[in-house]
Coordinates of C-alpha atoms in Angstrom, one line a residue:
Chain X
M1063 CA 46.1 -21.4 41.5
D1064 CA 44.8 -21.6 38.0
K1065 CA 43.5 -18.1 37.9
L1066 CA 46.7 -16.5 39.0
D1067 CA 48.7 -18.6 36.6
T1068 CA 46.4 -17.7 33.8
W1069 CA 46.6 -14.1 34.5
L1070 CA 50.4 -14.2 34.8
A1071 CA 50.7 -16.1 31.5
A1072 CA 48.5 -13.6 29.8
Q1073 CA 50.8 -10.8 31.0
S1074 CA 54.1 -12.4 30.2
S1075 CA 52.9 -13.4 26.7
R1076 CA 52.5 -9.8 26.0
R1077 CA 55.9 -9.0 27.3
R1078 CA 54.5 -6.2 29.3
F1079 CA 56.8 -4.0 31.2
L1080 CA 55.7 -2.0 34.1
G1081 CA 56.8 1.6 33.9
Q1082 CA 59.6 2.0 36.3
A1083 CA 58.4 3.6 39.5
A1084 CA 59.7 7.1 39.8
L1085 CA 61.0 6.6 43.3
G1086 CA 62.8 9.5 44.8
G1087 CA 66.4 8.8 45.9
A1088 CA 65.5 9.4 49.5
A1089 CA 68.3 7.4 51.0
L1090 CA 70.8 9.7 52.5
A1091 CA 74.3 8.5 53.2
A1092 CA 74.6 7.6 56.8
G1093 CA 77.3 9.2 58.8
P1094 CA 80.3 7.2 59.8
A1095 CA 79.9 4.6 62.4
L1096 CA 79.7 6.1 65.9
A1097 CA 80.8 3.2 67.9
Q1098 CA 80.6 3.6 71.6
S1099 CA 78.9 7.0 71.4
L1100 CA 75.9 7.5 73.6
V1101 CA 72.6 9.2 72.9
D1102 CA 70.3 10.6 75.7
L1103 CA 66.7 9.8 75.0
H1104 CA 65.6 12.2 77.8
L1105 CA 63.2 9.7 79.3
P1106 CA 61.6 10.9 82.6
G1107 CA 63.1 9.2 85.6
G1108 CA 66.4 8.4 83.9
N1109 CA 68.0 5.3 82.5
A1110 CA 67.8 7.1 79.2
G1111 CA 71.3 6.6 77.8
R1112 CA 71.6 4.3 74.8
P1113 CA 74.6 3.4 72.7
M1114 CA 74.7 4.1 69.0
T1115 CA 75.5 1.1 66.8
S1116 CA 76.4 0.5 63.1
A1117 CA 76.9 -3.2 63.7
F1118 CA 73.7 -4.4 61.9
P1119 CA 73.5 -5.5 58.3
G1120 CA 71.9 -3.0 56.0
K1121 CA 71.8 -0.5 58.8
G1122 CA 73.7 2.7 59.4
S1123 CA 74.0 4.5 62.7
M1124 CA 71.1 3.5 64.9
I1125 CA 70.2 3.8 68.6
L1126 CA 70.7 0.4 70.1
Q1127 CA 67.7 -0.6 72.4
R1128 CA 68.4 -4.3 72.2
M1129 CA 70.7 -6.4 70.2
H1130 CA 69.0 -9.7 70.4
P1131 CA 66.4 -9.8 68.9
P1132 CA 67.0 -6.4 67.4
L1133 CA 65.4 -3.3 68.6
L1134 CA 66.9 -0.3 66.7
E1135 CA 65.6 3.2 67.0
T1136 CA 66.0 6.0 64.5
P1137 CA 67.8 9.1 65.8
M1138 CA 65.5 12.2 65.6
E1139 CA 67.9 14.2 63.4
V1140 CA 67.2 11.7 60.6
F1141 CA 63.7 13.0 60.4
D1142 CA 64.9 16.5 59.9
R1143 CA 66.7 15.7 56.7
D1144 CA 63.8 14.3 54.7
V1145 CA 60.2 13.2 55.2
F1146 CA 61.3 9.8 53.8
T1147 CA 63.4 7.8 56.2
P1148 CA 66.4 6.2 54.6
N1149 CA 66.2 2.4 54.6
D1150 CA 69.5 2.1 56.4
Q1151 CA 68.2 4.2 59.3
F1152 CA 64.6 2.9 59.4
F1153 CA 63.7 1.5 62.8
V1154 CA 63.8 -2.2 63.5
R1155 CA 61.7 -4.2 65.9
W1156 CA 61.5 -8.0 66.2
H1157 CA 59.6 -10.1 68.7
W1158 CA 61.3 -13.5 68.4
A1159 CA 65.0 -14.2 68.1
D1160 CA 64.7 -16.9 65.5
I1161 CA 65.0 -14.6 62.5
P1162 CA 66.1 -16.1 59.2
T1163 CA 69.4 -14.6 58.2
S1164 CA 69.2 -15.9 54.6
I1165 CA 66.4 -15.5 52.1
D1166 CA 66.6 -17.2 48.7
V1167 CA 64.5 -15.3 46.2
D1168 CA 64.1 -18.4 44.0
T1169 CA 62.6 -20.7 46.7
F1170 CA 60.6 -18.2 48.8
R1171 CA 56.9 -18.7 48.6
L1172 CA 54.0 -16.6 49.9
T1173 CA 51.1 -19.0 50.6
V1174 CA 47.4 -18.0 50.6
R1175 CA 45.2 -20.5 52.3
G1176 CA 42.3 -21.1 54.6
H1177 CA 38.8 -20.0 53.7
V1178 CA 39.5 -19.6 50.0
N1179 CA 38.5 -21.4 46.8
R1180 CA 42.0 -21.6 45.3
P1181 CA 44.9 -21.8 47.8
L1182 CA 48.0 -20.1 46.3
S1183 CA 51.8 -20.5 46.6
I1184 CA 53.2 -17.3 45.1
S1185 CA 56.8 -17.0 44.0
L1186 CA 58.6 -13.7 44.1
A1187 CA 58.9 -13.9 40.3
Q1188 CA 55.1 -14.0 40.2
L1189 CA 54.6 -11.3 42.8
L1190 CA 56.7 -9.0 40.7
R1191 CA 54.4 -9.6 37.8
L1192 CA 51.2 -8.5 39.6
P1193 CA 49.8 -5.0 39.2
R1194 CA 51.8 -2.6 41.3
V1195 CA 50.9 0.2 43.6
E1196 CA 53.1 2.6 45.4
M1197 CA 52.2 4.5 48.5
A1198 CA 54.0 6.7 51.0
A1199 CA 53.1 5.6 54.5
V1200 CA 54.3 6.1 58.1
N1201 CA 55.2 2.9 59.9
Q1202 CA 55.0 3.6 63.6
C1203 CA 55.4 1.1 66.4
S1204 CA 52.4 0.8 68.8
G1205 CA 54.8 1.6 71.6
N1206 CA 56.7 4.5 70.0
S1207 CA 57.5 7.0 72.8
R1208 CA 56.7 4.4 75.5
G1209 CA 59.7 5.6 77.5
L1210 CA 58.0 9.0 77.8
F1211 CA 55.0 7.6 79.7
Q1212 CA 54.5 8.8 83.3
P1213 CA 54.3 6.8 85.4
R1214 CA 56.8 4.7 83.4
V1215 CA 55.6 1.3 82.1
P1216 CA 57.5 -1.9 81.3
G1217 CA 58.3 -2.7 77.7
A1218 CA 60.7 -1.5 75.0
Q1219 CA 61.8 1.9 76.3
W1220 CA 61.5 3.8 73.0
G1221 CA 62.0 7.5 72.6
N1222 CA 60.3 9.0 69.6
G1223 CA 62.2 7.1 66.9
A1224 CA 60.3 3.8 66.6
M1225 CA 58.8 5.1 63.4
G1226 CA 59.7 5.8 59.8
N1227 CA 58.2 6.9 56.5
A1228 CA 58.8 5.2 53.2
K1229 CA 57.5 4.9 49.7
W1230 CA 56.3 1.3 49.6
L1231 CA 56.1 -0.5 46.3
G1232 CA 54.2 -3.7 46.0
V1233 CA 50.8 -5.3 45.2
R1234 CA 47.4 -4.9 46.7
L1235 CA 46.4 -7.5 49.2
R1236 CA 42.9 -7.3 47.6
D1237 CA 44.3 -8.5 44.3
I1238 CA 45.9 -11.5 46.0
L1239 CA 42.7 -12.3 47.9
D1240 CA 40.7 -12.1 44.7
F1241 CA 43.0 -14.5 42.9
A1242 CA 42.5 -16.9 45.8
G1243 CA 38.8 -16.4 45.8
V1244 CA 37.6 -15.6 49.4
K1245 CA 34.7 -17.9 50.4
P1246 CA 31.5 -16.4 51.8
G1247 CA 31.6 -16.2 55.5
A1248 CA 35.2 -15.0 55.8
V1249 CA 35.7 -12.9 58.9
Q1250 CA 39.4 -12.1 59.2
V1251 CA 42.7 -12.6 57.4
R1252 CA 45.7 -13.7 59.5
F1253 CA 49.3 -13.0 58.5
G1254 CA 52.2 -15.1 59.4
A1255 CA 55.9 -14.7 58.9
L1256 CA 59.2 -16.5 58.7
D1257 CA 60.4 -15.5 62.2
Q1258 CA 59.8 -18.0 64.9
P1259 CA 59.9 -18.2 68.7
V1260 CA 63.1 -19.7 70.0
V1261 CA 61.3 -21.9 72.5
A1262 CA 58.7 -24.5 71.8
G1263 CA 55.1 -23.7 72.6
A1264 CA 55.6 -19.9 72.6
P1265 CA 53.1 -18.0 70.5
D1266 CA 54.2 -17.5 66.9
F1267 CA 53.9 -13.9 65.9
E1268 CA 50.8 -13.5 63.8
K1269 CA 48.4 -10.6 63.3
A1270 CA 45.0 -10.4 61.7
L1271 CA 42.8 -7.8 60.0
D1272 CA 39.0 -7.8 59.4
I1273 CA 38.2 -9.1 55.9
D1274 CA 36.8 -5.8 54.7
H1275 CA 39.9 -4.0 55.9
A1276 CA 42.2 -6.6 54.2
H1277 CA 40.2 -6.1 51.0
D1278 CA 40.0 -2.3 51.0
G1279 CA 42.6 -1.9 48.2
E1280 CA 44.9 0.1 50.4
V1281 CA 46.5 -2.7 52.4
M1282 CA 49.4 -4.0 50.4
I1283 CA 52.3 -6.4 50.3
A1284 CA 55.4 -4.4 49.7
F1285 CA 58.7 -5.7 48.1
G1286 CA 60.1 -2.2 47.5
M1287 CA 61.0 0.4 50.1
N1288 CA 62.2 3.8 48.8
G1289 CA 63.1 2.3 45.5
E1290 CA 65.1 -0.6 46.8
Q1291 CA 64.4 -4.1 48.1
L1292 CA 63.6 -4.1 51.8
P1293 CA 66.6 -4.5 54.2
L1294 CA 66.4 -8.0 55.7
L1295 CA 65.8 -6.5 59.1
N1296 CA 62.8 -4.6 57.8
G1297 CA 61.2 -7.7 56.4
F1298 CA 62.8 -8.8 53.2
P1299 CA 61.5 -10.1 50.8
C1300 CA 58.1 -8.7 51.5
R1301 CA 56.0 -7.3 54.3
L1302 CA 52.4 -6.2 54.9
I1303 CA 51.7 -2.4 54.7
V1304 CA 48.6 -1.3 56.6
P1305 CA 48.4 2.4 55.9
G1306 CA 47.2 4.5 58.9
W1307 CA 47.5 1.6 61.3
Y1308 CA 50.2 0.8 63.9
S1309 CA 53.2 -1.2 62.8
T1310 CA 52.2 -4.3 64.8
Y1311 CA 50.1 -5.2 61.8
W1312 CA 52.8 -4.6 59.2
V1313 CA 54.0 -8.2 59.4
K1314 CA 57.6 -8.5 58.2
M1315 CA 59.0 -11.5 56.1
L1316 CA 55.3 -12.2 55.3
N1317 CA 55.0 -15.7 54.0
D1318 CA 51.5 -16.9 55.0
I1319 CA 48.1 -15.4 54.5
E1320 CA 45.2 -17.3 56.0
V1321 CA 41.6 -16.4 55.5
L1322 CA 39.6 -17.2 58.6
P1323 CA 35.9 -18.0 58.9
G1324 CA 36.0 -16.4 62.4
P1325 CA 38.0 -14.0 64.4
D1326 CA 41.7 -14.7 65.2
D1327 CA 41.7 -15.7 68.9
E1328 CA 45.4 -16.4 69.1
Y1329 CA 47.7 -14.6 71.6
W1330 CA 48.9 -11.7 69.5
M1331 CA 45.4 -10.6 68.6
A1332 CA 43.5 -11.7 71.7
K1333 CA 45.9 -10.8 74.4
A1334 CA 48.8 -8.6 73.2
Y1335 CA 48.7 -5.2 71.8
K1336 CA 45.4 -4.4 73.4
I1337 CA 44.5 -0.9 74.4
P1338 CA 41.8 0.4 76.8
A1339 CA 38.5 0.8 75.0
T1340 CA 38.4 4.4 76.2
P1341 CA 38.7 7.7 74.3
G1342 CA 42.4 8.1 73.4
A1343 CA 43.2 4.7 75.0
N1344 CA 43.6 6.7 78.2
V1345 CA 43.1 5.3 81.7
K1346 CA 44.1 6.5 85.2
P1347 CA 47.6 5.3 86.0
G1348 CA 47.3 2.0 87.8
A1349 CA 43.8 1.3 86.5
K1350 CA 43.1 -2.4 85.8
D1351 CA 40.2 -4.5 84.7
F1352 CA 39.1 -2.1 82.0
P1353 CA 37.7 -3.4 78.7
T1354 CA 40.2 -3.6 75.9
V1355 CA 40.3 -3.7 72.1
P1356 CA 43.2 -4.5 69.7
I1357 CA 45.2 -1.4 68.9
N1358 CA 44.2 -0.1 65.5
R1359 CA 44.3 3.3 63.8
M1360 CA 47.0 5.8 64.4
I1361 CA 46.4 9.4 65.6
P1362 CA 48.0 12.7 64.7
R1363 CA 51.5 13.5 65.9
S1364 CA 54.1 16.1 65.2
W1365 CA 57.7 16.9 66.3
V1366 CA 60.1 19.7 66.2
T1367 CA 63.2 18.3 64.3
S1368 CA 65.2 21.3 63.4
L1369 CA 66.3 21.7 67.0
G1370 CA 67.0 18.9 69.5
E1371 CA 66.2 18.5 73.1
G1372 CA 68.6 20.5 75.2
Q1373 CA 70.2 22.3 72.3
A1374 CA 71.7 25.8 72.9
I1375 CA 71.3 28.5 70.3
A1376 CA 72.1 32.1 69.9
F1377 CA 69.2 34.3 70.9
D1378 CA 67.4 36.1 68.1
Q1379 CA 64.1 38.0 67.8
T1380 CA 62.8 35.2 65.5
I1381 CA 64.2 31.8 64.6
P1382 CA 63.5 29.3 61.9
L1383 CA 61.7 26.2 63.2
G1384 CA 60.8 23.1 61.3
G1385 CA 59.6 19.5 61.8
I1386 CA 57.4 16.7 60.7
A1387 CA 53.8 15.8 61.3
M1388 CA 51.6 12.8 60.5
G1389 CA 47.8 12.8 60.4
G1390 CA 47.5 9.2 61.7
D1391 CA 44.7 7.5 59.7
C1392 CA 44.3 10.5 57.4
G1393 CA 46.1 13.5 56.2
V1394 CA 47.7 16.5 57.9
A1395 CA 45.5 19.6 57.8
K1396 CA 47.7 22.1 59.7
V1397 CA 50.5 22.4 62.2
D1398 CA 50.8 25.2 64.7
V1399 CA 53.8 25.9 66.9
S1400 CA 54.4 27.6 70.2
T1401 CA 57.6 29.0 71.8
D1402 CA 56.1 29.9 75.1
G1403 CA 54.9 26.6 76.5
G1404 CA 51.6 26.6 74.6
R1405 CA 50.2 30.1 75.4
T1406 CA 50.7 31.6 71.9
W1407 CA 50.5 29.6 68.7
Y1408 CA 51.8 30.3 65.2
H1409 CA 50.8 28.8 61.9
T1410 CA 53.4 26.9 59.9
R1411 CA 53.9 26.3 56.2
L1412 CA 53.3 22.7 55.1
G1413 CA 55.7 21.1 52.7
P1414 CA 54.8 18.9 49.7
D1415 CA 52.0 16.5 50.2
H1416 CA 53.2 12.9 49.5
G1417 CA 49.8 11.4 50.4
K1418 CA 47.7 11.2 53.4
Y1419 CA 49.6 8.5 55.2
S1420 CA 53.0 10.1 54.7
F1421 CA 55.0 12.4 57.0
R1422 CA 54.5 16.0 56.1
R1423 CA 57.2 18.6 56.6
W1424 CA 56.4 21.9 58.2
D1425 CA 58.4 25.1 58.5
T1426 CA 58.0 28.5 59.9
Q1427 CA 59.8 31.5 61.4
V1428 CA 58.8 32.2 65.0
P1429 CA 59.5 34.8 67.7
L1430 CA 61.4 33.9 70.8
P1431 CA 59.8 35.3 74.0
A1432 CA 63.0 35.9 75.9
R1433 CA 66.5 34.7 76.5
G1434 CA 66.9 31.6 78.5
N1435 CA 65.0 28.4 78.4
V1436 CA 62.4 28.1 75.6
R1437 CA 59.8 25.4 75.4
L1438 CA 59.0 24.6 71.8
M1439 CA 55.8 22.8 70.9
S1440 CA 54.1 21.7 67.8
R1441 CA 50.5 20.7 67.3
C1442 CA 49.0 18.8 64.4
W1443 CA 45.4 18.8 63.2
N1444 CA 44.5 16.0 60.9
T1445 CA 42.1 16.2 58.0
A1446 CA 39.4 14.6 60.2
G1447 CA 39.6 17.5 62.6
V1448 CA 41.4 15.6 65.3
A1449 CA 44.1 17.7 67.1
Q1450 CA 46.9 16.6 69.3
P1451 CA 45.9 17.1 73.0
M1452 CA 48.1 18.9 75.5
A1453 CA 47.8 16.2 78.2
P1454 CA 49.5 12.9 77.8
I1455 CA 47.5 9.7 78.1
W1456 CA 48.5 6.7 80.2
N1457 CA 47.8 3.0 79.7
P1458 CA 49.8 0.0 81.1
G1459 CA 51.0 -1.1 77.6
G1460 CA 52.5 2.3 76.9
F1461 CA 50.7 2.5 73.6
M1462 CA 49.4 5.3 71.4
R1463 CA 51.1 8.3 72.8
G1464 CA 50.1 11.3 70.8
N1465 CA 50.0 14.4 73.0
I1466 CA 51.8 17.7 72.1
E1467 CA 55.5 17.1 72.6
T1468 CA 57.9 19.7 74.0
T1469 CA 61.4 20.4 73.0
N1470 CA 63.4 22.4 75.5
I1471 CA 66.2 24.6 74.2
T1472 CA 68.3 27.4 75.5
A1473 CA 68.6 30.7 73.7
S1474 CA 71.4 33.0 75.0
Chain A
M1017 CA 47.3 24.8 50.8
K1018 CA 45.6 21.4 50.7
V1019 CA 46.8 19.5 47.7
P1020 CA 44.6 16.7 46.5
S1021 CA 45.8 13.6 48.3
I1022 CA 47.6 11.0 46.3
G1023 CA 47.7 8.4 49.0
T1024 CA 47.7 5.6 46.5
L1025 CA 49.7 6.0 43.4
S1026 CA 48.5 3.2 41.3
F1027 CA 50.4 1.8 38.4
G1028 CA 47.6 -0.4 37.3
A1029 CA 44.6 -2.3 38.6
V1030 CA 43.9 -5.8 37.7
G1031 CA 41.3 -4.8 35.1
L1032 CA 43.4 -2.0 33.6
A1033 CA 46.8 -3.6 33.9
A1034 CA 47.1 -4.2 30.2
L1035 CA 46.4 -0.6 29.4
V1036 CA 48.9 0.7 31.9
L1037 CA 51.7 -1.8 31.2
I1038 CA 54.0 -0.6 28.5
A1039 CA 55.6 -3.1 26.2
I1040 CA 59.3 -3.1 25.9
G1041 CA 62.1 -5.7 25.7
P1042 CA 62.2 -8.8 27.7
P1043 CA 62.5 -8.4 31.4
G1044 CA 65.9 -9.9 31.5
S1045 CA 67.3 -6.9 29.7
R1046 CA 66.3 -4.7 32.6
V1047 CA 68.1 -6.7 35.3
A1048 CA 70.4 -4.6 37.3
P1049 CA 73.8 -6.0 37.8
P1050 CA 74.1 -7.8 41.1
P1051 CA 76.3 -6.2 43.7
P1052 CA 79.9 -7.4 43.5
A1053 CA 80.6 -10.4 45.6
P1054 CA 84.0 -10.8 47.0
S1055 CA 83.9 -14.5 46.6
G1056 CA 81.7 -17.3 45.4
P1057 CA 78.8 -17.0 42.9
A1058 CA 76.7 -13.9 42.8
P1059 CA 73.5 -14.2 44.8
S1060 CA 70.4 -15.3 42.8
S1061 CA 67.9 -12.7 41.8
V1062 CA 64.5 -12.3 40.2
A1063 CA 63.5 -9.3 38.2
F1064 CA 60.5 -7.9 36.4
G1065 CA 59.1 -4.5 35.5
G1066 CA 62.3 -2.7 36.4
F1067 CA 62.5 -4.1 39.9
T1068 CA 65.0 -6.7 41.1
L1069 CA 65.0 -8.8 44.2
T1070 CA 68.3 -10.3 45.1
S1071 CA 68.8 -13.1 47.6
D1072 CA 70.1 -11.8 50.9
A1073 CA 72.2 -13.4 53.6
V1074 CA 73.4 -11.5 56.7
D1075 CA 75.2 -12.1 59.9
L1076 CA 73.5 -10.6 62.9
P1077 CA 75.8 -9.3 65.7
L1078 CA 76.2 -11.6 68.7
D1079 CA 75.5 -10.2 72.1
D1080 CA 77.8 -11.3 74.8
Q1081 CA 76.7 -8.7 77.4
Q1082 CA 76.0 -10.2 80.8
Y1083 CA 74.0 -8.8 83.6
P1084 CA 76.2 -6.8 86.0
D1085 CA 77.6 -8.4 89.1
G1086 CA 75.3 -8.7 92.1
P1087 CA 73.4 -11.2 94.2
H1088 CA 71.9 -13.8 91.9
A1089 CA 73.6 -12.5 88.8
D1090 CA 74.6 -16.1 88.0
V1091 CA 70.9 -17.1 88.1
I1092 CA 69.7 -14.4 85.8
N1093 CA 72.7 -14.9 83.4
A1094 CA 71.8 -18.5 83.2
N1095 CA 68.1 -18.0 82.6
C1096 CA 67.7 -14.6 80.9
T1097 CA 70.3 -14.2 78.1
S1098 CA 69.3 -16.7 75.4
C1099 CA 65.9 -15.4 74.3
H1100 CA 66.8 -11.7 74.6
S1101 CA 69.7 -9.4 75.4
A1102 CA 70.3 -8.4 78.9
S1103 CA 69.7 -4.8 77.7
M1104 CA 66.0 -5.6 77.5
A1105 CA 65.9 -5.7 81.3
L1106 CA 68.7 -3.2 81.9
T1107 CA 67.0 -0.4 80.0
Q1108 CA 63.7 -0.7 81.9
P1109 CA 62.7 2.1 84.3
A1110 CA 62.7 1.4 88.0
L1111 CA 60.0 -1.2 88.5
T1112 CA 58.6 -2.6 91.7
A1113 CA 59.1 -6.2 92.9
D1114 CA 55.6 -6.9 91.9
Q1115 CA 56.1 -5.5 88.4
W1116 CA 59.3 -7.6 88.0
K1117 CA 57.6 -10.7 89.3
A1118 CA 54.8 -10.2 86.8
T1119 CA 57.2 -9.7 84.0
V1120 CA 59.3 -12.8 84.8
T1121 CA 56.1 -14.8 85.3
K1122 CA 54.9 -13.6 81.9
M1123 CA 58.2 -14.7 80.3
K1124 CA 57.7 -18.2 81.8
E1125 CA 54.0 -18.7 81.3
V1126 CA 53.2 -16.8 78.2
Y1127 CA 56.5 -16.8 76.3
K1128 CA 57.5 -20.3 77.5
A1129 CA 60.9 -19.3 78.8
P1130 CA 62.5 -22.4 80.3
V1131 CA 62.9 -20.8 83.8
S1132 CA 62.4 -23.1 86.7
E1133 CA 60.0 -22.1 89.4
K1134 CA 62.7 -22.1 92.0
D1135 CA 64.8 -19.6 90.1
I1136 CA 62.1 -17.0 89.9
P1137 CA 62.5 -15.4 93.3
A1138 CA 66.3 -14.9 92.7
I1139 CA 65.6 -13.4 89.3
V1140 CA 63.0 -11.0 90.7
D1141 CA 65.3 -10.1 93.6
Y1142 CA 68.2 -9.3 91.2
L1143 CA 65.9 -7.1 89.0
T1144 CA 64.3 -5.3 92.0
A1145 CA 67.8 -4.5 93.3
L1146 CA 68.7 -3.2 89.9
S1147 CA 65.7 -0.9 90.0
A1148 CA 66.6 0.3 93.5
K1149 CA 70.0 1.2 92.2
Q1150 CA 68.5 3.5 89.7
G1151 CA 68.4 6.0 92.5
S1152 CA 65.7 8.5 93.2
A1153 CA 63.5 7.5 90.2
A1154 CA 60.1 6.7 91.5
P1155 CA 58.9 3.2 90.8
A1156 CA 56.5 3.2 87.9
G1157 CA 52.8 2.8 88.8
K1158 CA 53.8 1.3 92.2
E1159 CA 50.2 1.5 93.5
S1160 CA 49.0 -0.8 90.8
G1161 CA 50.9 -3.9 89.9
S1162 CA 48.4 -3.9 87.0
Q1163 CA 51.2 -3.9 84.5
G1164 CA 51.7 -7.4 85.4
A1165 CA 48.6 -8.5 83.7
P1166 CA 50.0 -10.5 80.8
D1167 CA 47.1 -9.6 78.6
A1168 CA 47.7 -5.9 78.6
S1169 CA 51.3 -5.0 78.5
G1170 CA 55.0 -5.4 78.1
G1171 CA 57.1 -7.2 75.6
T1172 CA 55.0 -5.8 72.8
G1173 CA 55.6 -2.9 70.6

């Protein structure tokens, strides 16, 4: 690792100081612990009640999907407060139960190996001295909203809260790869982490990106999240950030980067997280034996967050309505809303642009058609011209839901 | 209203780092005080450029939830509580016997759960009865059983 050491030595000899990132204080104080209270995720077909929990380290009030290994969902009202999701209410998803509960910043090493000229073992002190980038990006589980699929499918029964948006501070993966010197013929880069299966022989959780993607200058290794170090349950001390791609690639507790001379054919790339190779990852319910590809880029989504499912409000001629949107793999171009089940659509006013991979706030004032039940909808167009479809998709993995969502309220 | 996108806010590229980095005092002068520790030495930390990483140690909550009583509850409690909480199964929608069998088989064959072959029917029976108790909810994709294909579903995401 002569090149990295040389570079770091040159930097420290100048006693350079990186200007402190102007990170917004996005973290909102979490409410008091709501032990034993239940939340209804309104999943079709029922079994939708989940307890709230504040029992996890570094985490405030979260929807408990599974305690072991943790699956914690962010309550929807959190997304109404800020486009940045506070660290202590950012969703949590682990595959294997052997999660290190102690990380020593002095001994942790990030290794870079495989099809490279100079294998590296990078300490956190070194990582902190590399050129920094900061980016706002949505981290969304591949199976976010799986519980809304009809017919229902097995898997973690998430509502819409297996997602979050943060300002990620870290270093470019490209810079790390350049220090290591990728050899000609590299095809993919595989990412491994400290968590391990609890039983021998089970497939270790590893994910891979094509070399060109890994080297695009956007993929980063983050040690900062909304101005703080990552909560352990969100991947302390560092995790991969793959802007515009689903969270399965955002490997937490990243400690191993392996450049491969061929495609990764291990379980988590070759067998799991595969979607139908069809438009919108959509197949007829019950379909089988269709060609598949690894899940990849995200698609536009939007939600009403100023009112919740089932909420009762006083009738008025017009009401304020607000929410969030994401463009997926590009920015948000516009968001329209409807209060009559999709017949009439109204424009909204977009909030500040924090970058194309961030959540974007939208707000408007809309008429109510009549007293009684009101079906609120929002529809996002991204900057590539892709709009949310009205019809939901189906696939057996419950991946990539992105249709227009409906929030039912009562105005009386 | 389109604002120029600032998707990447760069504080410096490799080639330009020296221009972007601003010289001030030694990094140590910028170390934030570690959080107060009730006992023992403060956790170690590394800091540079205005950012500090502090060693972390946590206790994760233990889950003692068992599967509800019913035929073969003892079998599922013995087999299906060490790798994951019971809630993983208890939060599933109503699934068919074929779907549950595919899921249990995947746990054993793909995820290497130490479940003996002879226990699988009892586990599947327990889970199928659980789904039946969910009432009028229609079984998911009952015509297919395709969700059982371990290469396409479940346990991920």
